[in-house]
Amino acid sequence: MLQILRTYSYVPFPYFGSPIKLNLDSFTRLRCLRLWNTDVTDKWLLDLSHKFPFLEHLELCCCSMSERITISGAQLMILEFTNDSDLKEVNIDAPNLLSFDYCGDHRAIISFLTSSDHLVFNASPVHEFTHGYYSLREFIQNIKPQKVLASLSLSVYHSNGIEQNCLSIQQVSSIPPSIKCLELDSSPRNETLYFRYMDWLLFCCCPKTISFVFQYECGLKPFTVFIYELLMGRKKQELFDYFGDTKCWWHDLKIVKVTYSFNVDENVDFKTTLNALLLPTDDPESVSFSLEL
């Protein structure tokens, strides 16, 4: 019976004494495997494709593993990886991989040895406030090969440390790598830092889309309106007052299209529409800007 099992999920219960010793060697026809808070050895990961030749979906959540890991699978199509340890390097060898969700250390190097041309890559770099300033640009530069960035949706979910990052910007005039989407759920509460925060975000990447996610009242609405008016060319004087003659590449960005996840009245202006959105909501709502230079 074990040989025909297709899906297996394992979550240890810490209050039931020592965790059971997990032996999956008999589950040779697994297609979906989910492991939480489990010790995963390098050898087990290296043998993954041999042990489970039909595995299509692998989820590793808060598992204990070494600083450098390699995940491989000839049939692997979906990989979900969440890790709160100081992981330094993730190597992925999966020629048919269609979806990779990463939530882990912002300093990790992520290398795709092989992957599908249709890959959807979602990343949420985790930042511990005790680590101080961190660079999204460095996180993106640590993703190899660079062609994978065209499929990257980068989620910046944080509130602690925003001000610290805003005050540690390195100006660059060149256009950084293009990514698919930049997703935000928070912003500085101090409106005087809006320009700095925008600069910090777009110092790292050139997104095809910027998406603002609303679920709780966390001060994101005013920042979204600020970005909208900035990209629509309504803050030229403020832009000059802040930057002077210094011109950053993103000053030429334009909004091509605004899309909403909720119903809107086309006759109502953007600011009024956004302020009418009632928060909190049961499910996240979003406003997205499609951009071009």
Short mmCIF file of C-alpha atoms in Angstrom, two decimals, residues 1 3 61 77 100 157-158 189 237:
data_model
loop_
_atom_site.label_atom_id
_atom_site.label_comp_id
_atom_site.label_asym_id
_atom_site.label_seq_id
_atom_site.Cartn_x
_atom_site.Cartn_y
_atom_site.Cartn_z
CA MET A 1 0.00 0.00 0.00
CA GLN A 3 4.14 2.12 -2.76
CA CYS A 61 9.03 24.54 5.70
CA MET A 77 7.48 21.12 -11.09
CA PHE A 100 9.44 28.21 -7.03
CA TYR A 157 6.97 42.49 3.42
CA HIS A 158 8.38 44.40 6.35
CA ARG A 189 4.97 56.20 8.28
CA GLN A 237 8.50 70.30 -8.50
#
